[in-house]
Coordinates of C-alpha atoms and ligand atoms in Angstrom, one line a residue:
X30 CA 29.3 -27.0 -4.1
X31 CA 31.5 -24.5 -2.4
X32 CA 34.2 -25.6 0.1
X33 CA 34.3 -23.4 3.2
X34 CA 38.1 -24.0 3.7
X35 CA 39.0 -21.8 0.8
X36 CA 36.0 -19.4 0.9
X37 CA 36.2 -15.8 2.1
X38 CA 33.4 -15.8 4.6
X39 CA 35.2 -14.4 7.7
X40 CA 32.7 -14.8 10.6
X41 CA 33.4 -13.1 13.9
X42 CA 32.2 -13.7 17.4
X43 CA 32.6 -10.1 18.5
X44 CA 29.7 -7.7 18.1
X45 CA 31.0 -4.7 16.1
X46 CA 30.7 -1.6 18.2
X47 CA 29.4 0.8 15.6
X48 CA 26.6 -1.4 14.4
X49 CA 23.3 -0.3 15.9
X50 CA 20.8 -2.6 14.3
X51 CA 20.7 -6.3 14.1
X52 CA 21.0 -6.6 10.3
X53 CA 24.1 -4.5 10.3
X54 CA 25.7 -6.5 13.1
X55 CA 24.8 -9.9 11.6
X56 CA 26.0 -8.9 8.1
X57 CA 29.4 -8.0 9.6
X58 CA 29.6 -11.0 11.9
X59 CA 28.6 -13.4 9.2
X60 CA 31.3 -12.1 6.9
X61 CA 28.9 -10.8 4.3
X62 CA 30.1 -7.2 4.1
X63 CA 33.0 -5.1 5.2
X64 CA 33.1 -1.3 5.5
X65 CA 35.3 0.8 3.2
X66 CA 34.2 4.2 4.3
X67 CA 31.0 5.6 5.9
X68 CA 28.1 4.2 3.9
X69 CA 30.4 2.4 1.5
X70 CA 30.9 -1.3 1.6
X71 CA 32.7 -4.3 0.1
X72 CA 30.4 -7.1 -0.6
X73 CA 32.1 -10.4 0.2
X74 CA 31.3 -13.6 -1.7
X75 CA 28.4 -14.8 0.5
X76 CA 27.0 -11.3 0.8
X77 CA 27.1 -10.9 -3.0
X78 CA 25.3 -14.2 -3.4
X79 CA 22.5 -12.8 -1.3
X80 CA 22.3 -9.6 -3.3
X81 CA 22.4 -11.5 -6.6
X82 CA 19.4 -13.6 -5.4
X83 CA 17.5 -10.5 -4.5
X84 CA 18.3 -9.1 -7.9
X85 CA 17.4 -12.4 -9.6
X86 CA 13.9 -12.3 -8.1
X87 CA 13.4 -8.7 -9.0
X88 CA 14.6 -9.3 -12.5
X89 CA 12.3 -12.3 -13.1
X90 CA 9.3 -10.3 -11.9
X91 CA 10.1 -7.2 -13.8
X92 CA 10.6 -9.2 -17.0
X93 CA 7.3 -11.0 -16.3
X94 CA 5.6 -7.6 -16.0
X95 CA 6.9 -6.7 -19.4
X96 CA 9.7 -4.3 -18.4
X97 CA 12.9 -4.4 -20.4
X98 CA 16.3 -4.3 -18.7
X99 CA 18.8 -1.6 -19.7
X100 CA 21.9 -0.2 -18.0
X101 CA 22.6 3.4 -17.5
X102 CA 25.9 5.0 -16.4
X103 CA 26.6 6.2 -12.9
X104 CA 28.3 9.3 -14.1
X105 CA 25.8 11.8 -15.4
X106 CA 26.5 15.2 -17.2
X107 CA 25.2 18.2 -15.2
X108 CA 23.3 19.5 -18.3
X109 CA 20.6 16.9 -17.9
X110 CA 20.1 17.8 -14.3
X111 CA 20.0 21.4 -15.1
X112 CA 17.3 20.8 -17.7
X113 CA 15.1 19.2 -15.1
X114 CA 15.9 21.9 -12.6
X115 CA 17.1 19.3 -10.1
X116 CA 20.8 20.4 -10.3
X117 CA 19.8 23.2 -8.0
X118 CA 16.9 21.6 -6.2
X119 CA 18.5 18.3 -5.1
X120 CA 20.9 19.6 -2.5
X121 CA 23.9 18.0 -1.0
X122 CA 22.8 14.4 -1.5
X123 CA 23.9 14.8 -5.1
X124 CA 27.7 14.2 -5.4
X125 CA 29.0 16.7 -8.0
X126 CA 32.4 16.8 -9.6
X127 CA 34.3 18.0 -12.6
X128 CA 36.2 16.1 -15.3
X129 CA 39.7 17.1 -16.6
X130 CA 38.1 19.5 -19.1
X131 CA 36.2 21.2 -16.2
X132 CA 32.8 19.9 -17.3
X133 CA 30.4 19.3 -14.5
X134 CA 29.0 15.8 -13.6
X135 CA 27.2 14.1 -10.8
X136 CA 27.0 10.5 -9.6
X137 CA 23.4 9.3 -10.3
X138 CA 21.2 9.1 -7.2
X139 CA 18.3 8.2 -9.4
X140 CA 17.9 8.3 -13.2
X141 CA 14.8 10.1 -14.3
X142 CA 16.8 12.6 -16.4
X143 CA 19.0 10.0 -18.1
X144 CA 16.1 7.7 -19.0
X145 CA 13.9 10.6 -20.2
X146 CA 16.7 11.8 -22.4
X147 CA 17.1 8.3 -23.9
X148 CA 13.4 8.0 -24.5
X149 CA 12.9 11.5 -26.0
X150 CA 15.5 10.6 -28.6
X151 CA 14.1 7.2 -29.4
X152 CA 10.3 7.5 -29.1
X153 CA 8.5 9.4 -31.7
X154 CA 5.1 7.8 -32.1
X155 CA 2.2 6.5 -29.9
X156 CA 2.9 3.2 -31.6
X157 CA 6.1 2.9 -29.5
X158 CA 4.2 3.3 -26.2
X159 CA 3.8 2.0 -23.6
X160 CA 7.4 1.3 -22.6
X161 CA 8.9 0.2 -19.3
X162 CA 12.6 0.3 -18.9
X163 CA 14.5 -0.8 -15.8
X164 CA 18.0 -1.3 -14.5
X165 CA 19.7 -2.7 -11.5
X166 CA 22.6 -0.4 -10.9
X167 CA 24.9 1.3 -8.4
X168 CA 23.5 4.5 -7.0
X169 CA 25.3 7.2 -5.0
X170 CA 23.6 9.5 -2.5
X171 CA 25.7 11.5 -0.2
X172 CA 23.3 10.8 2.7
X173 CA 23.7 13.2 5.7
X174 CA 23.6 10.3 8.1
X175 CA 24.6 7.0 6.5
X176 CA 23.9 4.2 9.0
X177 CA 22.6 0.8 9.7
X178 CA 24.9 -0.8 7.2
X179 CA 23.3 -1.5 3.8
X180 CA 20.1 0.0 5.1
X181 CA 21.1 3.5 4.5
X182 CA 24.3 3.5 2.6
X183 CA 25.8 6.1 0.3
X184 CA 26.7 3.8 -2.5
X185 CA 24.1 1.1 -3.0
X186 CA 22.3 -1.1 -5.6
X187 CA 18.9 -0.1 -6.7
X188 CA 16.5 -1.5 -9.2
X189 CA 14.9 1.6 -10.8
X190 CA 12.2 1.3 -13.4
X191 CA 10.5 4.0 -15.5
X192 CA 7.3 3.6 -17.4
X193 CA 6.3 5.7 -20.4
X194 CA 2.6 5.9 -21.5
X195 CA 0.6 7.9 -23.9
X196 CA -2.0 9.1 -21.3
X197 CA -3.0 9.0 -17.7
X198 CA -5.1 5.9 -18.1
X199 CA -2.2 4.0 -19.6
X200 CA 0.1 5.3 -16.8
X201 CA -2.4 4.0 -14.2
X202 CA -2.2 0.6 -15.8
X203 CA 1.6 0.6 -15.8
X204 CA 1.5 1.7 -12.1
X205 CA -0.8 -1.2 -11.2
X206 CA 1.5 -3.7 -13.0
X207 CA 4.5 -2.5 -11.0
X208 CA 2.4 -2.6 -7.8
X209 CA 1.5 -6.2 -8.5
X210 CA 5.1 -7.1 -9.5
X211 CA 6.4 -5.6 -6.2
X212 CA 3.9 -7.6 -4.2
X213 CA 5.1 -10.8 -5.9
X214 CA 8.7 -9.8 -5.4
X215 CA 8.5 -9.3 -1.7
X216 CA 6.3 -12.3 -1.2
X217 CA 8.9 -14.4 -3.0
X218 CA 11.5 -13.1 -0.6
X219 CA 9.4 -14.4 2.3
X220 CA 8.9 -10.9 3.7
X221 CA 5.9 -9.6 5.7
X222 CA 5.2 -6.2 4.2
X223 CA 2.5 -3.6 3.5
X224 CA 2.1 -1.3 0.6
X225 CA 1.3 2.1 2.3
X226 CA -0.1 5.2 0.7
X227 CA 2.7 7.8 0.7
X228 CA 2.8 11.5 0.2
X229 CA 3.4 12.6 -3.3
X230 CA 4.2 16.2 -2.5
X231 CA 2.6 19.2 -4.3
X232 CA 3.8 18.3 -7.8
X233 CA 2.8 14.6 -7.6
X234 CA -0.8 14.6 -6.5
X235 CA -1.2 11.2 -8.2
X236 CA -0.6 7.8 -6.6
X237 CA 2.4 6.8 -4.6
X238 CA 2.9 3.7 -2.5
X239 CA 5.8 2.7 -0.3
X240 CA 6.5 -1.0 0.2
X241 CA 7.3 -1.4 3.9
X242 CA 8.8 -4.4 5.5
X243 CA 7.3 -4.5 9.0
X244 CA 10.1 -4.3 11.6
X245 CA 10.4 -2.6 15.0
X246 CA 13.8 -1.2 14.0
X247 CA 12.2 0.5 10.9
X248 CA 12.8 4.2 10.4
X249 CA 9.3 4.9 9.2
X250 CA 6.2 5.1 11.3
X251 CA 3.2 3.7 9.5
X252 CA -0.5 3.4 10.4
X253 CA -2.8 0.7 9.2
X254 CA -6.4 -0.1 9.9
X255 CA -7.2 -3.2 12.0
X256 CA -10.3 -3.8 10.0
X257 CA -9.6 -3.0 6.3
X258 CA -6.6 -2.8 4.0
X259 CA -5.9 0.9 4.5
X260 CA -2.4 1.7 5.4
X261 CA -0.4 4.9 5.0
X262 CA 2.7 6.5 6.3
X263 CA 2.3 8.9 9.1
X264 CA 2.9 11.9 6.9
X265 CA 0.2 10.9 4.6
X266 CA -2.4 9.3 6.9
X267 CA -5.7 11.1 6.6
X268 CA -7.7 12.2 9.6
X269 CA -11.4 12.4 9.0
X270 CA -13.5 15.4 10.1
X271 CA -13.9 15.4 13.9
X272 CA -16.5 12.9 15.1
X273 CA -19.1 15.1 16.7
X274 CA -19.7 18.8 16.1
X275 CA -20.6 20.3 19.5
X276 CA -24.2 20.9 20.3
X277 CA -25.3 24.5 19.8
X278 CA -24.8 25.9 23.3
X279 CA -25.7 29.6 23.8
X280 CA -22.8 31.6 22.4
X281 CA -20.8 33.2 25.2
X282 CA -20.2 36.9 25.3
X283 CA -17.3 38.4 23.4
X284 CA -13.8 37.1 24.1
X285 CA -12.3 38.0 27.4
X286 CA -8.6 38.6 28.0
X287 CA -7.1 36.8 31.0
X288 CA -3.6 37.2 32.4
X289 CA -1.4 34.1 32.0
X290 CA 2.0 35.3 33.3
X291 CA 4.9 33.2 32.1
X292 CA 2.5 30.5 30.8
X293 CA 3.3 29.6 27.2
X294 CA 2.7 26.0 26.4
X295 CA -0.8 24.5 26.0
X296 CA 0.0 22.3 29.0
X297 CA 0.9 25.2 31.2
X298 CA -2.0 27.5 30.2
X299 CA -4.4 24.6 30.4
X300 CA -3.4 23.8 34.0
X301 CA -3.3 27.5 34.9
X302 CA -6.8 28.3 33.6
X303 CA -8.4 24.9 34.2
X304 CA -9.4 24.5 30.6
X305 CA -8.9 21.2 28.8
X306 CA -6.2 21.2 26.0
X307 CA -8.9 20.1 23.6
X308 CA -10.6 23.4 24.1
X309 CA -7.6 25.4 23.0
X310 CA -7.2 26.9 19.5
X311 CA -3.5 26.1 19.2
X312 CA -2.0 28.5 16.8
X313 CA 1.3 27.8 14.9
X314 CA 3.0 30.3 12.7
X315 CA 4.8 29.1 9.6
X316 CA 7.1 30.9 7.2
X317 CA 6.5 29.5 3.7
X318 CA 7.4 30.4 0.1
X319 CA 3.7 31.5 -0.1
X320 CA 4.1 34.0 2.8
X321 CA 3.4 33.7 6.5
X322 CA 0.6 31.4 7.5
X323 CA -1.1 30.6 10.8
X324 CA -2.4 27.1 11.3
X325 CA -5.0 26.7 14.0
X326 CA -5.9 23.3 15.5
X327 CA -7.3 21.8 18.7
X328 CA -4.7 21.9 21.5
X329 CA -4.9 18.1 21.9
X330 CA -3.5 17.5 18.4
X331 CA -0.2 18.0 16.6
X332 CA 0.2 19.7 13.3
X333 CA 1.4 17.7 10.2
X334 CA 3.7 20.0 8.3
X335 CA 3.5 17.9 5.1
X336 CA -0.3 18.5 5.0
X337 CA 0.2 22.2 5.5
X338 CA 2.7 22.3 2.7
X339 CA 0.5 20.4 0.3
X340 CA -2.6 22.4 1.3
X341 CA -0.7 25.6 0.4
X342 CA 1.0 24.1 -2.7
X343 CA 4.2 25.4 -1.2
X344 CA 7.7 24.3 -1.9
X345 CA 8.7 24.7 1.7
X346 CA 7.3 25.5 5.0
X347 CA 9.0 25.9 8.4
X348 CA 7.9 26.9 11.8
X349 CA 8.5 30.6 12.4
X350 CA 11.4 31.3 14.8
X351 CA 11.0 33.5 17.9
X352 CA 12.0 36.7 15.9
X353 CA 9.4 36.2 13.2
X354 CA 6.7 35.3 15.7
X355 CA 7.3 38.6 17.4
X356 CA 7.1 40.4 14.0
X357 CA 3.8 38.7 13.1
X358 CA 2.0 38.7 16.4
X359 CA 3.7 41.5 18.4
X360 CA 4.2 39.0 21.2
X361 CA 6.8 36.4 22.2
X362 CA 6.0 32.8 21.1
X363 CA 3.5 31.0 23.2
X364 CA 0.9 33.8 22.9
X365 CA -0.2 33.5 19.3
X366 CA -3.9 33.3 18.5
X367 CA -6.1 33.7 15.4
X368 CA -8.2 36.6 16.7
X369 CA -7.2 39.8 15.0
X370 CA -4.1 38.2 13.4
X371 CA -2.9 39.8 10.1
X372 CA -1.5 36.5 8.6
X373 CA -3.5 34.0 6.6
X374 CA -5.3 31.6 8.9
X375 CA -5.8 27.9 8.0
X376 CA -7.8 25.8 10.4
X377 CA -7.7 22.1 11.0
X378 CA -11.1 20.2 11.0
X379 CA -10.7 19.8 14.8
X380 CA -11.3 23.6 15.2
X381 CA -14.9 22.9 14.2
X382 CA -15.3 20.6 17.2
X383 CA -14.7 23.5 19.6
X384 CA -17.8 25.7 20.2
X385 CA -15.9 28.2 22.2
X386 CA -12.4 28.0 23.6
X387 CA -9.2 29.6 24.6
X388 CA -6.2 30.9 22.6
X389 CA -3.3 33.3 22.7
X390 CA -4.1 37.0 22.8
X391 CA -1.1 38.0 20.6
X392 CA 0.1 39.8 23.7
X393 CA 2.8 38.8 26.3
X394 CA 1.4 37.0 29.3
X395 CA -2.2 37.1 28.1
X396 CA -4.7 34.6 26.6
X397 CA -8.3 35.0 25.4
X398 CA -11.2 32.8 26.5
X399 CA -14.8 32.5 25.2
X400 CA -13.4 32.6 21.6
X401 CA -15.9 31.4 19.0
X402 CA -14.6 30.2 15.6
X403 CA -16.5 31.8 12.7
X404 CA -17.4 34.7 14.9
X405 CA -14.2 35.9 16.4
X406 CA -11.9 34.6 13.7
X407 CA -12.6 33.4 10.2
X408 CA -10.3 30.8 8.8
X409 CA -9.6 31.0 5.1
X410 CA -10.4 27.2 5.0
X411 CA -10.9 24.1 7.1
X412 CA -8.8 21.1 6.1
X413 CA -7.1 18.0 7.4
X414 CA -3.8 19.5 8.8
X415 CA -3.0 17.3 11.8
X416 CA -1.0 14.2 12.5
X417 CA -2.9 10.9 12.9
X418 CA -2.9 9.7 16.6
X419 CA -3.5 6.6 18.7
X420 CA -7.3 6.3 19.0
X421 CA -8.1 7.7 15.6
X422 CA -10.5 5.9 13.3
X423 CA -9.7 4.7 9.8
X424 CA -10.7 7.3 7.2
X425 CA -12.0 4.5 5.0
X426 CA -14.0 2.3 7.3
X427 CA -13.8 3.8 10.8
X428 CA -12.0 0.8 12.0
X429 CA -9.3 1.1 14.7
X430 CA -6.0 2.7 13.6
X431 CA -2.8 0.9 14.6
X432 CA 0.7 2.2 14.6
X433 CA 3.7 0.1 13.6
X434 CA 7.2 0.6 12.2
X435 CA 8.5 -0.3 8.8
X436 CA 11.5 -0.3 6.5
X437 CA 10.9 1.3 3.1
X438 CA 12.2 -1.3 0.6
X439 CA 10.4 -0.1 -2.5
X440 CA 8.6 2.8 -3.8
X441 CA 6.2 3.2 -6.8
X442 CA 5.3 6.7 -8.0
X443 CA 3.2 8.2 -10.7
X444 CA 5.3 11.1 -12.0
X445 CA 2.8 12.5 -14.5
X446 CA 4.6 14.7 -17.0
X447 CA 7.0 16.5 -14.7
X448 CA 10.1 15.2 -16.4
X449 CA 8.7 14.8 -19.9
X450 CA 7.6 18.4 -19.9
X451 CA 10.9 19.7 -18.5
X452 CA 13.0 17.6 -21.0
X453 CA 10.5 17.8 -23.9
X454 CA 9.9 14.1 -24.1
X455 CA 6.9 14.0 -26.5
X456 CA 5.3 11.7 -29.0
X457 CA 2.9 12.1 -31.9
X458 CA -0.6 10.8 -31.1
X459 CA -2.9 9.1 -33.7
X460 CA -3.9 12.5 -35.0
X461 CA -0.3 13.6 -35.4
X462 CA -0.5 15.9 -32.5
X463 CA 2.5 16.3 -30.1
X464 CA 1.8 15.1 -26.6
X465 CA 4.0 14.8 -23.5
X466 CA 4.7 11.3 -22.4
X467 CA 3.2 10.3 -19.1
X468 CA 5.7 8.7 -16.7
X469 CA 6.0 6.6 -13.6
X470 CA 9.1 5.6 -11.6
X471 CA 9.6 2.5 -9.4
X472 CA 12.5 1.8 -7.1
X473 CA 13.7 -1.1 -4.9
X474 CA 16.8 -1.0 -2.8
X475 CA 18.6 -4.3 -3.2
X476 CA 20.9 -4.1 -0.2
X477 CA 18.2 -2.5 2.0
X478 CA 15.9 -5.4 1.1
X479 CA 18.5 -7.9 2.2
X480 CA 19.0 -6.0 5.4
X481 CA 15.2 -5.8 6.0
X482 CA 14.9 -9.5 5.5
X483 CA 17.5 -10.0 8.3
X484 CA 15.6 -7.6 10.6
X485 CA 12.5 -9.7 10.1
X486 CA 14.2 -13.1 10.1
X487 CA 16.9 -13.7 12.8
X488 CA 17.3 -15.1 16.3
X489 CA 19.9 -15.1 19.0
X490 CA 22.2 -17.3 17.0
X491 CA 22.1 -15.3 13.8
X492 CA 20.4 -14.9 10.5
X493 CA 17.4 -17.1 9.5
X494 CA 17.3 -16.5 5.8
X495 CA 14.2 -17.2 3.8
X496 CA 15.5 -19.9 1.5
X497 CA 14.9 -17.8 -1.7
X498 CA 17.5 -15.3 -0.7
X499 CA 19.9 -17.4 1.4
X500 CA 23.5 -17.4 0.3
X501 CA 23.4 -21.3 0.4
X502 CA 20.4 -23.6 0.8
X503 CA 22.2 -26.3 2.7
X504 CA 25.4 -26.8 4.6
X505 CA 27.0 -30.2 4.7
X506 CA 29.1 -30.5 7.8
X507 CA 31.5 -33.3 8.5
X508 CA 32.2 -33.1 12.3
X509 CA 35.6 -34.7 12.2
X510 CA 37.8 -33.9 9.2
X511 CA 40.4 -36.5 10.3
X512 CA 38.0 -39.3 9.6
X513 CA 38.6 -39.9 5.9
X514 CA 35.6 -42.2 5.3
X515 CA 33.2 -39.8 7.0
X516 CA 34.5 -36.8 5.0
X517 CA 34.3 -38.7 1.7
X518 CA 30.7 -39.7 2.4
X519 CA 29.7 -36.2 3.4
X520 CA 31.4 -34.9 0.3
X521 CA 29.6 -37.4 -1.9
X522 CA 26.2 -36.3 -0.4
X523 CA 27.2 -32.7 -0.9
X524 CA 28.0 -33.3 -4.5
X525 CA 24.8 -35.2 -5.1
X526 CA 22.8 -32.4 -3.5
X527 CA 24.5 -29.9 -5.8
X528 CA 23.7 -32.1 -8.8
X529 CA 20.1 -32.0 -7.7
X530 CA 20.1 -28.2 -7.8
X531 CA 20.7 -27.5 -4.1
X532 CA 23.2 -24.8 -3.3
X533 CA 25.6 -26.4 -0.9
X534 CA 28.3 -25.0 1.4
X535 CA 30.6 -27.9 2.4
X536 CA 32.2 -27.1 5.7
X537 CA 35.5 -28.9 5.2
X538 CA 37.4 -26.7 7.6
X539 CA 39.6 -28.3 10.2
X540 CA 37.6 -26.6 13.1
X541 CA 35.9 -27.8 16.2
X542 CA 32.3 -29.0 15.6
X543 CA 31.0 -26.3 17.9
X544 CA 32.5 -23.5 15.8
X545 CA 31.1 -25.0 12.6
X546 CA 27.6 -25.3 14.1
X547 CA 27.8 -21.7 15.3
X548 CA 28.9 -20.4 11.9
X549 CA 26.2 -22.3 10.0
X550 CA 23.6 -20.8 12.4
X551 CA 25.2 -17.3 12.2
X552 CA 25.2 -17.3 8.4
X553 CA 21.7 -18.5 8.5
X554 CA 21.8 -21.5 6.1
X555 CA 18.3 -22.9 6.1
X556 CA 19.3 -26.6 6.2
X557 CA 22.2 -28.4 7.8
X558 CA 23.4 -31.9 7.2
X559 CA 25.7 -33.1 10.0
X560 CA 27.9 -36.1 9.6
X561 CA 28.9 -37.0 13.2
X562 CA 31.2 -40.0 14.1
X563 CA 28.6 -42.1 15.9
X564 CA 25.8 -41.6 13.4
X565 CA 28.2 -42.3 10.6
X566 CA 29.2 -45.6 12.1
X567 CA 25.5 -46.4 12.2
X568 CA 25.0 -45.3 8.6
X569 CA 23.2 -42.2 9.6
X570 CA 23.4 -38.4 9.4
X571 CA 21.4 -35.5 10.9
X572 CA 19.3 -33.0 9.1
X573 CA 18.6 -29.8 11.0
X574 CA 16.2 -27.0 10.2
X575 CA 17.7 -23.6 11.0
X576 CA 14.4 -22.0 11.6
X577 CA 12.6 -24.5 13.8
X578 CA 15.6 -26.2 15.2
X579 CA 14.1 -29.6 14.4
X580 CA 16.7 -32.3 14.0
X581 CA 16.0 -35.6 12.2
X582 CA 18.4 -38.6 12.2
X583 CA 18.1 -40.3 8.8
X584 CA 19.9 -43.0 7.0
X585 CA 22.6 -41.6 4.8
X586 CA 21.0 -43.2 1.7
X587 CA 17.9 -41.0 2.4
X588 CA 19.6 -37.7 3.1
X589 CA 19.6 -36.3 -0.5
X590 CA 15.9 -37.0 -1.0
X591 CA 15.0 -35.6 2.5
X592 CA 17.0 -32.4 2.0
X593 CA 15.4 -31.9 -1.4
X594 CA 11.9 -32.3 0.0
X595 CA 12.7 -30.0 2.9
X596 CA 14.1 -27.3 0.5
X597 CA 10.9 -27.6 -1.6
X598 CA 8.8 -27.1 1.5
X599 CA 10.7 -24.0 2.4
X600 CA 10.4 -22.7 -1.1
X601 CA 6.6 -22.9 -0.8
X602 CA 6.9 -20.4 2.1
X603 CA 8.3 -18.0 -0.5
X604 CA 5.5 -18.4 -3.0
X605 CA 4.4 -15.4 -5.0
Ligands
LIG716 P1 14.5 7.2 2.2 O1 13.2 8.0 2.6 O2 14.6 6.0 3.1 O3 15.7 8.0 2.1 P2 13.9 7.5 -0.5 O4 12.5 8.0 -0.5 O5 15.0 8.5 -0.6 O6 14.2 6.6 0.8 P3 13.7 6.4 -3.1 O7 14.3 7.6 -3.8 O8 12.2 6.2 -3.3 O9 14.1 6.4 -1.6 O10 14.5 5.2 -3.6 C1 14.0 3.9 -3.9 C2 14.5 2.8 -3.0 O11 15.9 2.8 -2.9 C3 14.0 2.9 -1.6 O12 12.7 2.4 -1.4 C4 15.0 2.2 -0.8 O13 14.7 0.8 -0.8 C5 16.3 2.4 -1.6 N1 17.2 3.4 -1.0 C6 17.0 4.7 -0.9 N2 18.0 5.4 -0.3 C7 18.8 4.3 0.1 C8 20.1 4.3 0.8 N3 20.6 5.5 1.2 N4 20.7 3.1 1.1 C9 20.1 2.0 0.6 N5 18.9 1.9 0.0 C10 18.3 3.1 -0.3
LIG717 MG1 16.3 9.4 0.7

C-alpha cells in the first residue's frame, strides 16, 4: 500500500498549454510525466508504474511465445550501421556522435544491426534455429516533430524482438506467433485495436502488419471493410480494377486540341469544357531514381505515391517541380498529358474505365479531347496506383470500405534476408551448405501504448485506466484525516486489500474531500473506497467504480471481499 502523503504524484488543475492531445494533457495533469526537453521526459513514480505494467504484459506474452529476453546497449558503433548501409540511409533521425578517441557512434533507434551481429557470431548450425530474441529498452530517434507527449517522443521505451529462421516457411511461422502474441498483448491491455496490412516498401515485399489502436486523435488513416476482416493503412489499401469497363461506343475521331486559357486544374478545365472530372486522364510527372515517369489516372482519383514507388521498385519518387515539368512536357504544369509524351507512362486501372476523354496537350493553354487510351497513348502497364476513397469496395469481398483513425502501437515485419545478407549472418544447413538466416522484426512502443490507452479510455474528469495497466487498482480514501478512528479503519481495510493482492493507493493527505475525489478520478484509479464520516458512524463505506460511476454503500466488514470481486470483474474485461 502506498501512502499518497509522501508520494510524488503532483496533480494539477491547469491544462498545460503545449499539450495538444488528451493523453499528453492527462499524463501531465495526473503527475505521471514531466518534460525535460522536447520529446524527452521524466517518468514519475505513478507513470513508471504504468509503463512497468505495460512491459510486464508484453514480457509475459513474449516469453509465452518462446522469445528470450536480452538487453542490448543504446550506444552503437558506427561500423555496424555502415555494414548494413543504414549509416547513410537513415538520415537525421539517427543521433550520431564521437567518443574521446574520435570513433563514431550512434544512439540506437532500432537494433537490427546489433542483434544480427550477435547472432552471426553465436549461430553456426540449423540446429540452433529458430531463435527469437527480444528486449525492452530505451530508444532514441531524433524525430523532426516530437509531439503528443509519449506518443511521439525522441527518447522512448520500445520492446523490439527479432526472429531468426532457417527458411521462409519457418519465418512465416515466427511471424504468425508474434502476430498472435501481439493480439493477446493488446487485448490484455483492454484496447480496441486492428491489425492492418502495412506497406513493406520495395525491399520487403513480404508481410507487414501495424497494430493500430482506434482513436480519433490517431496520426494514421486506416481503412477497414465493414463486412470482412480486411484492414490496411491508407498507403497500402488496395483498389480493385474499376467496376465496369465502358461499353464499346464508336471510337471518336482523332484527338482534337481545344483552347483552355489559364485553366490548369482538373476542376477548372472540367468546368470550362463541361467534361466530368472522371473523364480526364490526369497526368502527374514524377522524378525518381529510375528516371522520369508519368502516372495517368482518372481525374476523379488521387495518386498514391507509395504504390508508384513500389511499382517502379524505386528508392524514392517525388512530384516533378515546375521547372522539370517544363523540361519534360514543354509546357507549364497543368497541361501535361500522355499523348506524344517522351517519358515512361504508367496507368492506373481507372484509365481503363474511360473509353475516350480529355487530357493536357503538353502545350500552354491547351487540352486534348476525344483521347482514346490504347490508341492515342500506350501505357507501359496498368496497375493499382491510386489512393483508396470513400465509396470504394473491399478488395477481398466487395464490402463497404470505412475510414477511421488509429495510433500505431506495434509493428510486425518480415525482413527476409536483408540484414543477414548485408552482415553475413549465415548458418550451415543439414547438408553442410551455408545459408542466410531469414529474419523478422517486431516492435511495440511502451509509452505510446500507455498514451494510446488514455486516448481510448478517458472522460471529462480524467483517465479511466483499464485495470491491467492502471498505476493502482484501488484508492482508499478517508474523507476526514482528523478523525483517528475513521483513518485507522480505512488504513486497516487498505492493508487488508494489499494483503489480498490489490494495489492500493491510500490517500492520507490532509486535503479537502473534493480535491481527493478529483485526483482519484484524474489519475484514473479503477476502484475507490471512500470512508466518509456519516457512513463510518453507521459502520459503512462506499465503493465507487471509476468507469461507470456506480457507487455502492456497503458494510465495512464486506468492503475487502467486494473490492476483490469488482477487481476480478474488471480483469475479465482485459482477458487475452
Ligand atoms: P511512426 O510511423 O509512428 O514513426 P515507425 O514506423 O517509425 O512509427 P517502428 O520503427 O515500427 O515505428 O517502431 C516500432 C514501434 O515503436 C511503433 O509501433 C511505435 O509503437 C513505437 N514508436 C516509434 N517511434 C516512436 C516515437 N517517436 N515515440 C514513441 N514511440 C515510438
Ligand atoms: Mg518513425
